[in-house]
Amino acid sequence: MAKVVVGMSGGVDSAVTAYLLKEAGYEVVGLTLRTWESEDGEESRCCEIDDASDSARKIGIDYHTLNCLGEFRDGVVEPFINNYIDGLTPNPCVICNRRIKWERLMYFAKVVKADYVATGHFANVIKLPNGRFTVKQADMKAKDQTYMLYRLTQEDLAHTLMPLGSKSKEDVREIARSIGLSVATKKDSEDICFVPDGDYSNFIEKERSEGVPGEGNFVDEDGNVLGRHKGIIHYTVGQRRGLGLAMGYHVFVKEIKADTNEIVVTTLDSLYSKVIRARDVNYMGLEPLDIGKKAEALVKVRYHHEMQKATIEADTGSSVIITFDEPVKAASPGQSAVFYDDDGCVLGGGVISK
């Protein structure tokens, strides 16, 4: 009987994952990673221990918690704050998956001598004909989470199970209802776990009493001052609403210049670009490209972006130039560009550069 450690957040997806693996004959151990606690002591949506332990008890599996508060703050929260102060739009869940969730799950699996780790992500782990492991888009595309998983290593994937890849969300809730789990109707978390109200700028100002950029100038692409902004942490590339500029026509944020505390605005047409650069590339289904080598792919530049055809060319050992067949809208520095093949398998990805 193979043994598997299931990361249990306290939600319905991870609880059903544990149940399905137990039913499949695995020896299942539930583990909640304690990552964030607010000032009033409330747990984040990724580590609601009471709900997770209750689900584990009803399923009939061993259950543990692991304190990761320090690692999470240093590895996820502080970089998130620093990125916004530097004029970037980060993907903290991408970083958390690799640096916190899988690193700690794999560690705990070694401690308890488990063969695998598992999560409730909507994705499929597969091994390609070239011998490399990757994640393939979930059957239910609307719930697919492969974009957030592109930084996982071959070692991670070789020891990972994701049984929800072929399920719909209603399938998962129906299974939970059928076995009497209290989380069956629990609402999904759609915001960053440590900013549950979605107000990133307010969170940053509370967490960082000094060093947060204040007001500055809105400028056009020629540097002409158009008005005043309330601080660069309040804006992202592509944003139109809430700028407070009476231009007589729609303008959008094109660039955030942290060094001069300026926000460049432009018209819609100027938001599109055919060529972007991505750094800190992790290759998944694709063998790492030698410098100058190219590969065809479908690329997403944000979570809800409809992937577009592009050519990827390695310009260093850890960065690529991405040339799209058709211009892509508002590729935001700090977000991830994730590469897929025609079958929906992740080839790799990296962080969009300025």
Tab-separated table of C-alpha atoms in Angstrom:
chain	number	residue	atom	x	y	z
A	1	MET	CA	0.000	0.000	0.000
A	2	ALA	CA	1.529	3.325	-1.091
A	3	LYS	CA	1.505	6.168	1.401
A	4	VAL	CA	0.566	9.743	0.453
A	5	VAL	CA	0.607	13.065	2.307
A	6	VAL	CA	-2.327	15.254	1.284
A	7	GLY	CA	-2.066	19.008	1.726
A	8	MET	CA	-5.357	19.984	3.390
A	9	SER	CA	-6.266	23.669	3.380
A	10	GLY	CA	-9.623	23.287	5.109
A	11	GLY	CA	-11.518	23.548	1.839
A	12	VAL	CA	-13.652	21.045	-0.030
A	13	ASP	CA	-11.158	20.282	-2.824
A	14	SER	CA	-8.346	19.019	-0.609
A	15	ALA	CA	-10.777	17.122	1.630
A	16	VAL	CA	-12.238	15.250	-1.338
A	17	THR	CA	-8.706	14.602	-2.619
A	18	ALA	CA	-7.899	12.841	0.661
A	19	TYR	CA	-11.123	10.829	0.474
A	20	LEU	CA	-10.576	9.733	-3.149
A	21	LEU	CA	-7.031	8.584	-2.459
A	22	LYS	CA	-8.118	6.627	0.595
A	23	GLU	CA	-10.862	4.967	-1.468
A	24	ALA	CA	-8.245	4.118	-4.109
A	25	GLY	CA	-6.279	2.160	-1.528
A	26	TYR	CA	-3.599	4.616	-0.432
A	27	GLU	CA	-2.543	5.086	3.172
A	28	VAL	CA	-3.434	8.775	3.538
A	29	VAL	CA	-1.986	11.318	5.950
A	30	GLY	CA	-3.522	14.797	6.038
A	31	LEU	CA	-1.272	17.824	6.578
A	32	THR	CA	-2.186	21.485	6.963
A	33	LEU	CA	0.609	23.991	6.460
A	34	ARG	CA	0.058	26.910	8.812
A	35	THR	CA	1.135	29.826	6.629
A	36	TRP	CA	-0.626	33.012	7.719
A	37	GLU	CA	-2.393	34.484	10.699
A	38	SER	CA	-3.934	37.949	10.687
A	39	GLU	CA	-3.548	40.509	13.470
A	40	ASP	CA	-6.826	39.362	15.048
A	41	GLY	CA	-5.643	35.725	15.021
A	42	GLU	CA	-7.790	34.617	12.083
A	43	GLU	CA	-6.307	31.886	9.881
A	44	SER	CA	-5.950	32.364	6.140
A	45	ARG	CA	-8.187	30.457	3.717
A	46	CYS	CA	-5.223	28.208	2.914
A	47	CYS	CA	-4.816	26.891	6.443
A	48	GLU	CA	-8.145	26.661	8.245
A	49	ILE	CA	-7.148	23.981	10.704
A	50	ASP	CA	-10.551	23.382	12.343
A	51	ASP	CA	-12.224	22.561	9.017
A	52	ALA	CA	-9.277	20.491	7.805
A	53	SER	CA	-9.067	18.429	11.002
A	54	ASP	CA	-12.833	17.880	10.995
A	55	SER	CA	-12.686	16.592	7.410
A	56	ALA	CA	-9.742	14.317	8.236
A	57	ARG	CA	-11.625	12.869	11.194
A	58	LYS	CA	-14.727	12.135	9.125
A	59	ILE	CA	-12.672	10.573	6.330
A	60	GLY	CA	-10.770	8.503	8.879
A	61	ILE	CA	-7.156	9.489	8.243
A	62	ASP	CA	-4.224	10.616	10.371
A	63	TYR	CA	-3.892	14.399	10.503
A	64	HIS	CA	-1.053	16.801	11.330
A	65	THR	CA	-0.193	20.496	11.115
A	66	LEU	CA	3.134	22.118	10.304
A	67	ASN	CA	4.042	25.678	11.271
A	68	CYS	CA	5.338	27.593	8.221
A	69	LEU	CA	4.561	31.134	9.380
A	70	GLY	CA	8.158	32.343	9.207
A	71	GLU	CA	8.946	30.755	5.847
A	72	PHE	CA	5.725	32.107	4.362
A	73	ARG	CA	6.364	35.673	5.494
A	74	ASP	CA	9.977	35.646	4.295
A	75	GLY	CA	9.381	33.737	1.075
A	76	VAL	CA	5.972	34.993	-0.048
A	77	VAL	CA	4.629	38.032	1.831
A	78	GLU	CA	7.800	40.167	1.889
A	79	PRO	CA	8.565	39.587	-1.827
A	80	PHE	CA	4.907	40.421	-2.611
A	81	ILE	CA	5.219	43.762	-0.787
A	82	ASN	CA	8.609	44.537	-2.314
A	83	ASN	CA	7.376	43.735	-5.819
A	84	TYR	CA	4.496	46.199	-5.540
A	85	ILE	CA	6.833	48.876	-4.182
A	86	ASP	CA	9.103	48.191	-7.183
A	87	GLY	CA	6.214	48.734	-9.587
A	88	LEU	CA	5.580	45.049	-10.357
A	89	THR	CA	2.404	42.937	-10.205
A	90	PRO	CA	3.409	39.655	-8.534
A	91	ASN	CA	1.921	36.137	-8.515
A	92	PRO	CA	2.351	35.133	-4.846
A	93	CYS	CA	0.487	31.826	-5.313
A	94	VAL	CA	3.047	30.718	-7.911
A	95	ILE	CA	5.883	31.348	-5.454
A	96	CYS	CA	4.001	29.775	-2.549
A	97	ASN	CA	3.295	26.563	-4.453
A	98	ARG	CA	6.971	25.895	-5.097
A	99	ARG	CA	8.748	27.442	-2.116
A	100	ILE	CA	6.266	26.660	0.641
A	101	LYS	CA	3.627	24.074	-0.248
A	102	TRP	CA	5.640	21.536	-2.202
A	103	GLU	CA	8.862	22.086	-0.301
A	104	ARG	CA	7.147	21.494	3.032
A	105	LEU	CA	4.917	18.661	1.751
A	106	MET	CA	7.930	16.866	0.295
A	107	TYR	CA	9.831	17.390	3.550
A	108	PHE	CA	6.995	15.956	5.626
A	109	ALA	CA	6.598	13.046	3.216
A	110	LYS	CA	10.225	12.078	3.872
A	111	VAL	CA	9.657	12.346	7.630
A	112	VAL	CA	6.690	9.956	7.576
A	113	LYS	CA	8.207	7.815	4.799
A	114	ALA	CA	5.446	8.534	2.290
A	115	ASP	CA	5.754	7.752	-1.403
A	116	TYR	CA	3.764	10.724	-2.698
A	117	VAL	CA	2.285	14.108	-1.886
A	118	ALA	CA	-1.110	15.214	-3.194
A	119	THR	CA	-3.135	18.405	-3.478
A	120	GLY	CA	-6.627	19.444	-4.489
A	121	HIS	CA	-5.540	21.403	-7.557
A	122	PHE	CA	-7.585	21.050	-10.724
A	123	ALA	CA	-4.789	19.739	-12.952
A	124	ASN	CA	-3.380	16.441	-14.226
A	125	VAL	CA	0.159	15.210	-13.588
A	126	ILE	CA	1.456	13.263	-16.593
A	127	LYS	CA	4.723	11.914	-17.978
A	128	LEU	CA	5.414	12.897	-21.584
A	129	PRO	CA	7.022	10.679	-24.259
A	130	ASN	CA	10.261	12.669	-23.806
A	131	GLY	CA	10.434	11.340	-20.237
A	132	ARG	CA	9.651	14.658	-18.560
A	133	PHE	CA	6.847	15.212	-16.077
A	134	THR	CA	4.410	18.074	-16.498
A	135	VAL	CA	0.956	19.273	-15.549
A	136	LYS	CA	-1.845	19.136	-18.106
A	137	GLN	CA	-4.889	21.373	-18.043
A	138	ALA	CA	-7.848	20.076	-16.063
A	139	ASP	CA	-10.754	18.585	-17.980
A	140	MET	CA	-12.882	21.418	-16.593
A	141	LYS	CA	-11.023	24.332	-18.208
A	142	ALA	CA	-12.862	26.980	-16.174
A	143	LYS	CA	-11.247	25.602	-12.998
A	144	ASP	CA	-7.835	24.758	-14.456
A	145	GLN	CA	-4.953	25.747	-12.134
A	146	THR	CA	-1.904	24.750	-14.181
A	147	TYR	CA	-0.882	28.396	-14.626
A	148	MET	CA	-0.052	28.550	-10.913
A	149	LEU	CA	1.968	25.306	-10.942
A	150	TYR	CA	4.600	25.938	-13.621
A	151	ARG	CA	7.483	26.339	-11.158
A	152	LEU	CA	7.263	22.772	-9.815
A	153	THR	CA	10.358	20.669	-10.414
A	154	GLN	CA	10.685	17.266	-12.052
A	155	GLU	CA	11.362	15.787	-8.600
A	156	ASP	CA	8.182	17.396	-7.248
A	157	LEU	CA	6.030	16.116	-10.089
A	158	ALA	CA	7.455	12.598	-10.005
A	159	HIS	CA	6.046	12.278	-6.481
A	160	THR	CA	2.792	14.242	-6.846
A	161	LEU	CA	-0.806	13.075	-7.266
A	162	MET	CA	-3.668	15.367	-8.356
A	163	PRO	CA	-6.868	13.298	-8.486
A	164	LEU	CA	-9.217	16.213	-9.266
A	165	GLY	CA	-7.929	16.832	-12.792
A	166	SER	CA	-10.801	14.896	-14.336
A	167	LYS	CA	-13.484	16.225	-11.965
A	168	SER	CA	-15.835	19.187	-12.173
A	169	LYS	CA	-16.404	21.432	-9.165
A	170	GLU	CA	-19.927	20.067	-8.823
A	171	ASP	CA	-18.503	16.517	-8.856
A	172	VAL	CA	-16.279	17.470	-5.934
A	173	ARG	CA	-19.104	19.063	-3.940
A	174	GLU	CA	-21.392	16.099	-4.596
A	175	ILE	CA	-18.754	13.668	-3.306
A	176	ALA	CA	-18.323	15.828	-0.198
A	177	ARG	CA	-22.074	15.902	0.385
A	178	SER	CA	-22.379	12.151	-0.078
A	179	ILE	CA	-19.898	11.445	2.722
A	180	GLY	CA	-21.211	14.154	5.041
A	181	LEU	CA	-18.335	16.635	4.967
A	182	SER	CA	-19.234	19.986	6.521
A	183	VAL	CA	-17.122	21.791	3.884
A	184	ALA	CA	-19.303	20.512	1.013
A	185	THR	CA	-20.912	23.927	0.514
A	186	LYS	CA	-17.989	26.040	1.696
A	187	LYS	CA	-17.356	29.017	-0.572
A	188	ASP	CA	-14.222	28.960	-2.714
A	189	SER	CA	-11.454	31.406	-1.887
A	190	GLU	CA	-10.805	33.680	-4.883
A	191	ASP	CA	-8.419	36.230	-3.376
A	192	ILE	CA	-4.834	35.977	-2.209
A	193	CYS	CA	-5.025	34.107	1.085
A	194	PHE	CA	-3.282	36.762	3.181
A	195	VAL	CA	-5.311	39.620	1.614
A	196	PRO	CA	-8.846	38.182	1.836
A	197	ASP	CA	-10.569	41.489	1.048
A	198	GLY	CA	-8.490	42.012	-2.101
A	199	ASP	CA	-7.251	45.450	-0.984
A	200	TYR	CA	-3.534	44.972	-1.710
A	201	SER	CA	-2.528	48.602	-1.240
A	202	ASN	CA	-4.146	48.820	2.193
A	203	PHE	CA	-2.435	45.575	3.209
A	204	ILE	CA	0.965	46.877	2.088
A	205	GLU	CA	0.531	50.170	3.932
A	206	LYS	CA	-0.382	48.316	7.133
A	207	GLU	CA	2.523	45.888	6.843
A	208	ARG	CA	5.181	48.419	5.833
A	209	SER	CA	5.124	51.642	7.851
A	210	GLU	CA	8.072	53.132	5.939
A	211	GLY	CA	9.325	53.004	2.373
A	212	VAL	CA	5.930	52.911	0.619
A	213	PRO	CA	5.988	55.369	-2.326
A	214	GLY	CA	3.606	58.291	-1.999
A	215	GLU	CA	1.932	60.506	-4.549
A	216	GLY	CA	3.546	61.135	-7.920
A	217	ASN	CA	2.800	62.138	-11.480
A	218	PHE	CA	0.737	60.563	-14.209
A	219	VAL	CA	2.605	61.179	-17.454
A	220	ASP	CA	2.015	60.383	-21.106
A	221	GLU	CA	4.486	58.454	-23.243
A	222	ASP	CA	6.385	61.662	-24.005
A	223	GLY	CA	6.794	62.486	-20.321
A	224	ASN	CA	4.198	65.267	-20.170
A	225	VAL	CA	2.542	65.556	-16.746
A	226	LEU	CA	-1.184	64.818	-16.868
A	227	GLY	CA	-2.103	64.754	-13.192
A	228	ARG	CA	-1.292	63.224	-9.812
A	229	HIS	CA	-1.539	59.602	-8.703
A	230	LYS	CA	-1.972	58.401	-5.125
A	231	GLY	CA	1.006	56.011	-5.025
A	232	ILE	CA	2.261	53.333	-7.429
A	233	ILE	CA	1.120	50.437	-5.204
A	234	HIS	CA	-2.482	51.353	-6.096
A	235	TYR	CA	-2.063	50.572	-9.820
A	236	THR	CA	-1.310	47.762	-12.255
A	237	VAL	CA	-0.468	47.674	-15.947
A	238	GLY	CA	-3.647	47.675	-18.043
A	239	GLN	CA	-5.760	49.399	-15.382
A	240	ARG	CA	-8.381	51.897	-16.608
A	241	ARG	CA	-10.791	52.415	-13.717
A	242	GLY	CA	-9.928	54.576	-10.719
A	243	LEU	CA	-7.237	56.695	-12.377
A	244	GLY	CA	-9.088	59.968	-11.803
A	245	LEU	CA	-7.871	61.542	-15.032
A	246	ALA	CA	-10.356	63.646	-17.009
A	247	MET	CA	-8.882	63.175	-20.461
A	248	GLY	CA	-12.085	63.050	-22.497
A	249	TYR	CA	-11.168	59.526	-23.657
A	250	HIS	CA	-10.185	56.248	-22.011
A	251	VAL	CA	-6.585	55.919	-20.854
A	252	PHE	CA	-4.838	52.913	-19.336
A	253	VAL	CA	-1.742	52.298	-17.244
A	254	LYS	CA	1.056	51.281	-19.615
A	255	GLU	CA	4.086	51.407	-17.329
A	256	ILE	CA	4.896	51.918	-13.665
A	257	LYS	CA	8.225	53.693	-13.133
A	258	ALA	CA	9.256	53.039	-9.557
A	259	ASP	CA	12.571	54.906	-9.944
A	260	THR	CA	10.843	58.207	-10.770
A	261	ASN	CA	7.519	57.456	-9.040
A	262	GLU	CA	5.677	58.032	-12.310
A	263	ILE	CA	2.826	56.162	-13.968
A	264	VAL	CA	2.727	56.239	-17.741
A	265	VAL	CA	-0.766	56.186	-19.247
A	266	THR	CA	-1.740	55.595	-22.838
A	267	THR	CA	-4.590	54.675	-25.152
A	268	LEU	CA	-5.809	51.105	-25.638
A	269	ASP	CA	-3.848	50.486	-28.852
A	270	SER	CA	-0.534	51.194	-27.117
A	271	LEU	CA	-1.177	48.488	-24.483
A	272	TYR	CA	-0.443	45.764	-27.039
A	273	SER	CA	3.005	44.313	-27.691
A	274	LYS	CA	4.334	41.480	-29.841
A	275	VAL	CA	7.564	40.841	-27.944
A	276	ILE	CA	8.130	40.387	-24.202
A	277	ARG	CA	10.898	38.929	-22.072
A	278	ALA	CA	10.544	36.416	-19.235
A	279	ARG	CA	13.179	35.756	-16.568
A	280	ASP	CA	13.713	32.999	-13.988
A	281	VAL	CA	12.393	30.425	-16.448
A	282	ASN	CA	11.507	26.944	-15.219
A	283	TYR	CA	11.249	24.293	-17.920
A	284	MET	CA	8.664	21.606	-17.248
A	285	GLY	CA	7.481	19.515	-20.207
A	286	LEU	CA	10.139	21.024	-22.463
A	287	GLU	CA	13.829	20.229	-22.217
A	288	PRO	CA	15.744	23.419	-21.310
A	289	LEU	CA	16.517	25.427	-24.439
A	290	ASP	CA	20.102	26.199	-25.360
A	291	ILE	CA	20.839	29.883	-25.935
A	292	GLY	CA	19.539	30.906	-29.350
A	293	LYS	CA	17.285	27.883	-29.702
A	294	LYS	CA	13.563	28.355	-30.345
A	295	ALA	CA	10.315	26.500	-29.646
A	296	GLU	CA	6.721	27.050	-30.700
A	297	ALA	CA	4.156	27.312	-27.897
A	298	LEU	CA	0.856	28.735	-26.708
A	299	VAL	CA	1.450	31.368	-24.029
A	300	LYS	CA	-0.671	32.830	-21.228
A	301	VAL	CA	0.505	36.131	-19.698
A	302	ARG	CA	-1.985	36.077	-16.799
A	303	TYR	CA	-4.255	33.550	-15.137
A	304	HIS	CA	-7.419	34.389	-17.108
A	305	HIS	CA	-5.657	35.155	-20.393
A	306	GLU	CA	-6.699	33.157	-23.450
A	307	MET	CA	-3.394	31.587	-24.535
A	308	GLN	CA	-1.876	32.882	-27.777
A	309	LYS	CA	0.548	31.413	-30.321
A	310	ALA	CA	4.142	32.492	-29.849
A	311	THR	CA	7.783	31.591	-30.442
A	312	ILE	CA	10.053	31.219	-27.433
A	313	GLU	CA	13.776	31.866	-27.832
A	314	ALA	CA	16.328	31.370	-25.054
A	315	ASP	CA	18.532	34.465	-24.750
A	316	THR	CA	20.294	33.348	-21.561
A	317	GLY	CA	20.259	30.194	-19.498
A	318	SER	CA	17.372	31.525	-17.390
A	319	SER	CA	15.436	33.921	-19.625
A	320	VAL	CA	13.572	33.845	-22.915
A	321	ILE	CA	12.279	36.250	-25.520
A	322	ILE	CA	8.626	35.568	-26.419
A	323	THR	CA	7.411	36.743	-29.821
A	324	PHE	CA	3.648	36.485	-30.323
A	325	ASP	CA	2.011	35.858	-33.687
A	326	GLU	CA	-0.505	38.566	-32.763
A	327	PRO	CA	0.078	41.385	-30.238
A	328	VAL	CA	-0.811	40.554	-26.636
A	329	LYS	CA	-2.608	43.017	-24.360
A	330	ALA	CA	-1.139	44.388	-21.116
A	331	ALA	CA	1.652	41.925	-20.356
A	332	SER	CA	2.390	43.093	-16.804
A	333	PRO	CA	5.932	42.927	-15.370
A	334	GLY	CA	5.901	40.611	-12.354
A	335	GLN	CA	3.144	38.385	-13.729
A	336	SER	CA	3.976	34.990	-15.207
A	337	ALA	CA	4.193	33.967	-18.846
A	338	VAL	CA	3.382	30.250	-18.996
A	339	PHE	CA	4.055	28.139	-22.092
A	340	TYR	CA	1.774	25.275	-23.205
A	341	ASP	CA	1.749	22.758	-26.027
A	342	ASP	CA	-1.290	22.072	-28.226
A	343	ASP	CA	-2.545	19.433	-25.761
A	344	GLY	CA	-2.653	21.823	-22.811
A	345	CYS	CA	0.543	20.532	-21.192
A	346	VAL	CA	2.790	23.083	-19.488
A	347	LEU	CA	6.156	23.366	-21.221
A	348	GLY	CA	7.492	25.925	-18.742
A	349	GLY	CA	7.201	29.548	-17.736
A	350	GLY	CA	8.892	32.599	-16.310
A	351	VAL	CA	8.335	36.043	-14.798
A	352	ILE	CA	7.582	38.860	-17.233
A	353	SER	CA	10.351	41.477	-17.143
A	354	LYS	CA	10.109	45.219	-17.529
